[in-house]
PDB file of C-alpha atoms in Angstrom:
ATOM      1  CA  MET A   1      -4.131  22.525  -5.162  1.00  0.00           C
ATOM      2  CA  THR A   2      -1.564  18.711  -3.707  1.00  0.00           C
ATOM      3  CA  SER A   3      -1.699  16.667  -1.371  1.00  0.00           C
ATOM      4  CA  ALA A   4      -0.242  13.436   0.795  1.00  0.00           C
ATOM      5  CA  ALA A   5      -4.169  12.356  -0.119  1.00  0.00           C
ATOM      6  CA  SER A   6      -2.701  12.089  -4.437  1.00  0.00           C
ATOM      7  CA  GLY A   7      -1.559   9.490  -2.836  1.00  0.00           C
ATOM      8  CA  LEU A   8      -0.514   6.360  -1.279  1.00  0.00           C
ATOM      9  CA  VAL A   9       2.182   4.711   0.046  1.00  0.00           C
ATOM     10  CA  LEU A  10       2.786   1.029  -0.828  1.00  0.00           C
ATOM     11  CA  VAL A  11       4.163  -0.853   1.767  1.00  0.00           C
ATOM     12  CA  SER A  12       5.517  -4.801   2.639  1.00  0.00           C
ATOM     13  CA  PRO A  13       6.435  -6.818   4.641  1.00  0.00           C
ATOM     14  CA  GLY A  14       9.575  -7.595   2.724  1.00  0.00           C
ATOM     15  CA  GLY A  15       9.937  -4.289   0.877  1.00  0.00           C
ATOM     16  CA  VAL A  16       7.612  -4.094  -2.595  1.00  0.00           C
ATOM     17  CA  PRO A  17       8.777  -5.470  -5.446  1.00  0.00           C
ATOM     18  CA  ALA A  18       8.647  -3.894  -8.230  1.00  0.00           C
ATOM     19  CA  ALA A  19       5.659  -6.466 -10.639  1.00  0.00           C
ATOM     20  CA  LEU A  20       3.734  -5.658  -8.047  1.00  0.00           C
ATOM     21  CA  ALA A  21       3.692  -1.491  -7.669  1.00  0.00           C
ATOM     22  CA  ASP A  22       3.982  -1.974 -11.831  1.00  0.00           C
ATOM     23  CA  ARG A  23      -0.179  -3.684 -11.933  1.00  0.00           C
ATOM     24  CA  LEU A  24      -0.558  -2.168  -8.861  1.00  0.00           C
ATOM     25  CA  ALA A  25       0.038   1.679 -10.534  1.00  0.00           C
ATOM     26  CA  ALA A  26      -1.797   0.377 -13.886  1.00  0.00           C
ATOM     27  CA  LEU A  27      -5.283  -0.822 -11.730  1.00  0.00           C
ATOM     28  CA  LEU A  28      -4.939   2.550 -10.435  1.00  0.00           C
ATOM     29  CA  GLU A  29      -4.178   4.243 -13.603  1.00  0.00           C
ATOM     30  CA  ARG A  30      -1.531   6.576 -11.366  1.00  0.00           C
ATOM     31  CA  ARG A  31       1.851   6.992 -11.815  1.00  0.00           C
ATOM     32  CA  LEU A  32       4.504   5.155 -10.415  1.00  0.00           C
ATOM     33  CA  LEU A  33       6.744   6.935  -8.440  1.00  0.00           C
ATOM     34  CA  PRO A  34      10.420   5.993  -7.681  1.00  0.00           C
ATOM     35  CA  PRO A  35      10.792   3.692  -4.113  1.00  0.00           C
ATOM     36  CA  LEU A  36      11.916   4.977  -1.609  1.00  0.00           C
ATOM     37  CA  PRO A  37      14.162   4.331  -0.186  1.00  0.00           C
ATOM     38  CA  ALA A  38      16.684   5.448  -2.909  1.00  0.00           C
ATOM     39  CA  ASP A  39      18.342   8.204  -0.776  1.00  0.00           C
ATOM     40  CA  ALA A  40      18.033   6.375   2.538  1.00  0.00           C
ATOM     41  CA  GLU A  41      20.125   9.819   3.484  1.00  0.00           C
ATOM     42  CA  ALA A  42      17.656  12.488   2.960  1.00  0.00           C
ATOM     43  CA  PRO A  43      14.106  10.551   3.395  1.00  0.00           C
ATOM     44  CA  ASP A  44      11.919  13.940   4.505  1.00  0.00           C
ATOM     45  CA  GLN A  45      13.171  15.113   1.044  1.00  0.00           C
ATOM     46  CA  GLN A  46      12.026  12.103  -0.521  1.00  0.00           C
ATOM     47  CA  LEU A  47       8.709  11.916   0.861  1.00  0.00           C
ATOM     48  CA  GLN A  48       8.766  16.481  -0.099  1.00  0.00           C
ATOM     49  CA  ALA A  49       9.573  15.097  -3.738  1.00  0.00           C
ATOM     50  CA  SER A  50       6.409  13.072  -3.465  1.00  0.00           C
ATOM     51  CA  LEU A  51       4.187  15.380  -1.724  1.00  0.00           C
ATOM     52  CA  GLY A  52       4.871  18.078  -4.557  1.00  0.00           C
ATOM     53  CA  CYS A  53       3.479  16.284  -7.507  1.00  0.00           C
ATOM     54  CA  ALA A  54       0.910  17.434  -9.188  1.00  0.00           C
ATOM     55  CA  TRP A  55      -0.747  14.283 -10.276  1.00  0.00           C
ATOM     56  CA  ALA A  56      -2.266  10.908  -8.512  1.00  0.00           C
ATOM     57  CA  TRP A  57       0.688   8.529  -7.448  1.00  0.00           C
ATOM     58  CA  LEU A  58       1.684   4.913  -5.979  1.00  0.00           C
ATOM     59  CA  GLN A  59       5.068   5.242  -4.678  1.00  0.00           C
ATOM     60  CA  PRO A  60       6.576   1.761  -3.381  1.00  0.00           C
ATOM     61  CA  LEU A  61       8.945   1.498  -0.088  1.00  0.00           C
ATOM     62  CA  ALA A  62      11.987  -1.085  -0.967  1.00  0.00           C
ATOM     63  CA  VAL A  63      12.002  -1.571   2.818  1.00  0.00           C
ATOM     64  CA  PRO A  64      10.160  -3.497   4.893  1.00  0.00           C
ATOM     65  CA  PRO A  65       8.134  -0.351   6.684  1.00  0.00           C
ATOM     66  CA  ALA A  66      10.271  -1.531  10.027  1.00  0.00           C
ATOM     67  CA  GLN A  67      13.719  -0.375   9.023  1.00  0.00           C
ATOM     68  CA  ASP A  68      15.843   1.262  10.696  1.00  0.00           C
ATOM     69  CA  LEU A  69      16.373   4.745   9.802  1.00  0.00           C
ATOM     70  CA  PRO A  70      17.507   7.428  11.266  1.00  0.00           C
ATOM     71  CA  PRO A  71      16.859  10.334  12.986  1.00  0.00           C
ATOM     72  CA  ALA A  72      13.475   8.068  13.161  1.00  0.00           C
ATOM     73  CA  SER A  73      12.790   5.245  14.457  1.00  0.00           C
ATOM     74  CA  CYS A  74      12.451   3.498  11.072  1.00  0.00           C
ATOM     75  CA  TRP A  75      10.025   4.256   7.566  1.00  0.00           C
ATOM     76  CA  ALA A  76       6.659   3.210   9.272  1.00  0.00           C
ATOM     77  CA  GLU A  77       7.617   6.661  12.236  1.00  0.00           C
ATOM     78  CA  LEU A  78       8.006   8.625   9.511  1.00  0.00           C
ATOM     79  CA  LEU A  79       4.922   7.418   7.674  1.00  0.00           C
ATOM     80  CA  GLY A  80       3.127   8.558   9.823  1.00  0.00           C
ATOM     81  CA  ALA A  81       4.557  11.624  10.910  1.00  0.00           C
ATOM     82  CA  TRP A  82       4.175  12.741   6.841  1.00  0.00           C
ATOM     83  CA  ARG A  83      -0.054  11.277   7.956  1.00  0.00           C
ATOM     84  CA  LEU A  84       0.891   9.504   4.627  1.00  0.00           C
ATOM     85  CA  PRO A  85      -2.047   6.964   2.886  1.00  0.00           C
ATOM     86  CA  THR A  86      -0.391   3.880   2.462  1.00  0.00           C
ATOM     87  CA  CYS A  87      -1.760   0.214   1.587  1.00  0.00           C
ATOM     88  CA  LEU A  88      -0.275  -2.955   2.999  1.00  0.00           C
ATOM     89  CA  LEU A  89       0.180  -5.791   0.585  1.00  0.00           C
ATOM     90  CA  VAL A  90       0.984  -8.962   2.426  1.00  0.00           C
ATOM     91  CA  SER A  91       1.219 -12.268   0.398  1.00  0.00           C
ATOM     92  CA  GLU A  92      -0.905 -15.202   1.757  1.00  0.00           C
ATOM     93  CA  ALA A  93       2.196 -16.805   2.994  1.00  0.00           C
ATOM     94  CA  GLU A  94       2.362 -13.785   4.556  1.00  0.00           C
ATOM     95  CA  ARG A  95      -0.965 -13.774   6.332  1.00  0.00           C
ATOM     96  CA  CYS A  96      -0.967 -17.358   7.043  1.00  0.00           C
ATOM     97  CA  ASP A  97       2.396 -16.292   9.269  1.00  0.00           C
ATOM     98  CA  GLY A  98       0.608 -13.541  10.691  1.00  0.00           C
ATOM     99  CA  GLN A  99       3.118 -10.833   9.750  1.00  0.00           C
ATOM    100  CA  ALA A 100      -0.035  -8.683   7.722  1.00  0.00           C
ATOM    101  CA  ARG A 101      -1.147  -8.583  11.314  1.00  0.00           C
ATOM    102  CA  SER A 102       1.880  -7.912  12.661  1.00  0.00           C
ATOM    103  CA  GLN A 103       2.698  -4.737   9.717  1.00  0.00           C
ATOM    104  CA  VAL A 104      -0.934  -3.006  10.360  1.00  0.00           C
ATOM    105  CA  ILE A 105      -0.632  -2.803  13.821  1.00  0.00           C
ATOM    106  CA  LEU A 106       3.166  -1.499  13.629  1.00  0.00           C
ATOM    107  CA  LEU A 107       1.271   1.317  11.466  1.00  0.00           C
ATOM    108  CA  GLN A 108      -1.164   1.643  13.623  1.00  0.00           C
ATOM    109  CA  HIS A 109       1.601   2.288  16.767  1.00  0.00           C
ATOM    110  CA  TYR A 110       3.046   5.019  14.453  1.00  0.00           C
ATOM    111  CA  ARG A 111      -0.809   6.095  13.727  1.00  0.00           C
ATOM    112  CA  VAL A 112       0.111   5.803  10.128  1.00  0.00           C
ATOM    113  CA  PRO A 113      -2.802   6.841   7.844  1.00  0.00           C
ATOM    114  CA  LEU A 114      -3.845   3.506   6.741  1.00  0.00           C
ATOM    115  CA  VAL A 115      -5.501   3.323   3.594  1.00  0.00           C
ATOM    116  CA  GLY A 116      -6.486  -0.986   3.994  1.00  0.00           C
ATOM    117  CA  VAL A 117      -4.289  -4.161   3.543  1.00  0.00           C
ATOM    118  CA  VAL A 118      -4.565  -6.041  -0.198  1.00  0.00           C
ATOM    119  CA  GLN A 119      -3.665  -9.629  -0.351  1.00  0.00           C
ATOM    120  CA  CYS A 120      -1.756 -10.361  -3.721  1.00  0.00           C
ATOM    121  CA  GLY A 121      -1.846 -13.910  -5.353  1.00  0.00           C
ATOM    122  CA  GLY A 122      -2.998 -16.579  -3.348  1.00  0.00           C
ATOM    123  CA  THR A 123      -6.528 -18.046  -3.314  1.00  0.00           C
ATOM    124  CA  TRP A 124      -8.715 -15.423  -1.569  1.00  0.00           C
ATOM    125  CA  ARG A 125     -11.035 -15.869   0.821  1.00  0.00           C
ATOM    126  CA  PRO A 126     -13.415 -12.553   1.628  1.00  0.00           C
ATOM    127  CA  GLU A 127     -15.434 -14.874   4.685  1.00  0.00           C
ATOM    128  CA  GLU A 128     -11.737 -15.278   6.600  1.00  0.00           C
ATOM    129  CA  ARG A 129     -10.543 -12.104   5.973  1.00  0.00           C
ATOM    130  CA  ARG A 130     -14.130 -10.382   7.007  1.00  0.00           C
ATOM    131  CA  ARG A 131     -12.737 -12.783   9.997  1.00  0.00           C
ATOM    132  CA  ASP A 132      -9.970 -11.906  10.576  1.00  0.00           C
ATOM    133  CA  GLY A 133     -11.441  -8.459  11.464  1.00  0.00           C
ATOM    134  CA  LEU A 134      -7.706  -6.352   9.426  1.00  0.00           C
ATOM    135  CA  PRO A 135      -9.351  -3.653   7.923  1.00  0.00           C
ATOM    136  CA  TRP A 136      -9.015  -6.329   4.009  1.00  0.00           C
ATOM    137  CA  LEU A 137      -9.967  -3.795   0.673  1.00  0.00           C
ATOM    138  CA  GLY A 138      -9.531  -7.180  -1.261  1.00  0.00           C
ATOM    139  CA  SER A 139      -7.462  -9.218  -3.713  1.00  0.00           C
ATOM    140  CA  LEU A 140      -4.701  -8.897  -6.715  1.00  0.00           C
ATOM    141  CA  PRO A 141      -4.673 -12.019  -8.480  1.00  0.00           C
ATOM    142  CA  ASP A 142      -2.332 -13.974  -9.891  1.00  0.00           C
ATOM    143  CA  GLY A 143      -3.830 -14.941 -13.071  1.00  0.00           C
ATOM    144  CA  THR A 144      -5.762 -13.383 -15.515  1.00  0.00           C
ATOM    145  CA  SER A 145      -9.439 -15.411 -15.685  1.00  0.00           C
ATOM    146  CA  ASP A 146     -12.183 -14.318 -15.262  1.00  0.00           C
ATOM    147  CA  PRO A 147     -12.500 -14.483 -11.668  1.00  0.00           C
ATOM    148  CA  ALA A 148      -9.822 -12.803 -11.608  1.00  0.00           C
ATOM    149  CA  ILE A 149     -10.714  -9.527 -13.170  1.00  0.00           C
ATOM    150  CA  GLU A 150     -13.164  -9.083 -11.783  1.00  0.00           C
ATOM    151  CA  GLU A 151     -11.732  -9.213  -8.643  1.00  0.00           C
ATOM    152  CA  GLN A 152      -8.965  -6.627 -10.064  1.00  0.00           C
ATOM    153  CA  LEU A 153     -12.358  -4.441 -10.248  1.00  0.00           C
ATOM    154  CA  HIS A 154     -13.090  -4.872  -7.008  1.00  0.00           C
ATOM    155  CA  LEU A 155      -9.551  -4.385  -5.129  1.00  0.00           C
ATOM    156  CA  LYS A 156      -9.617  -0.682  -7.861  1.00  0.00           C
ATOM    157  CA  HIS A 157     -14.160   0.221  -6.295  1.00  0.00           C
ATOM    158  CA  CYS A 158     -12.812   0.020  -2.650  1.00  0.00           C
ATOM    159  CA  LEU A 159      -9.471   1.389  -3.232  1.00  0.00           C
ATOM    160  CA  GLU A 160     -11.024   4.291  -5.053  1.00  0.00           C
ATOM    161  CA  SER A 161     -14.038   4.915  -2.833  1.00  0.00           C
ATOM    162  CA  ARG A 162     -11.361   4.799  -0.110  1.00  0.00           C
ATOM    163  CA  LEU A 163      -8.624   7.968  -2.220  1.00  0.00           C
ATOM    164  CA  GLY A 164     -11.595   9.070  -5.210  1.00  0.00           C
ATOM    165  CA  PRO A 165     -11.406   8.453  -8.730  1.00  0.00           C
ATOM    166  CA  THR A 166      -7.621   9.833 -10.478  1.00  0.00           C
ATOM    167  CA  ARG A 167      -6.403   9.411 -13.374  1.00  0.00           C
ATOM    168  CA  LEU A 168      -3.096  10.261 -14.789  1.00  0.00           C
ATOM    169  CA  GLU A 169      -3.321  13.676 -16.847  1.00  0.00           C
TER     170      GLU A 169
END
């Protein structure tokens, strides 16, 4: 049986870069689906196809979730209507300029099931992030040092605890 719970949509204020989606798919051991919107003319059909996958998947949104999407008002509204688990990815710069907050508010407004927020790159300061009041999951660091690997494993654990561990078939 397939459900939205077997998948995770990745969103970012400027659209999710392909390299970042690849890294998260490898970390979480999930299949990476083509980015949305491959064909903005039929977004409901694209989402229906995602739900038909028999394996755990990640699907990046290539545009900002606030981008217009007729007949819905925007992608965030459509994700909320489909009740698709979603993870917000933000850079350190986007976090600093308030985009993390505004994107969380947008997703909450449209009742998107927000799994949490991940900081991609930059310096991770967990004490400061706890004060933000946002549902931070952790950081996906750029480096390959021991602390960076530890941060990646922590992020994987946090995401799996919310989504359930799932492996590629």
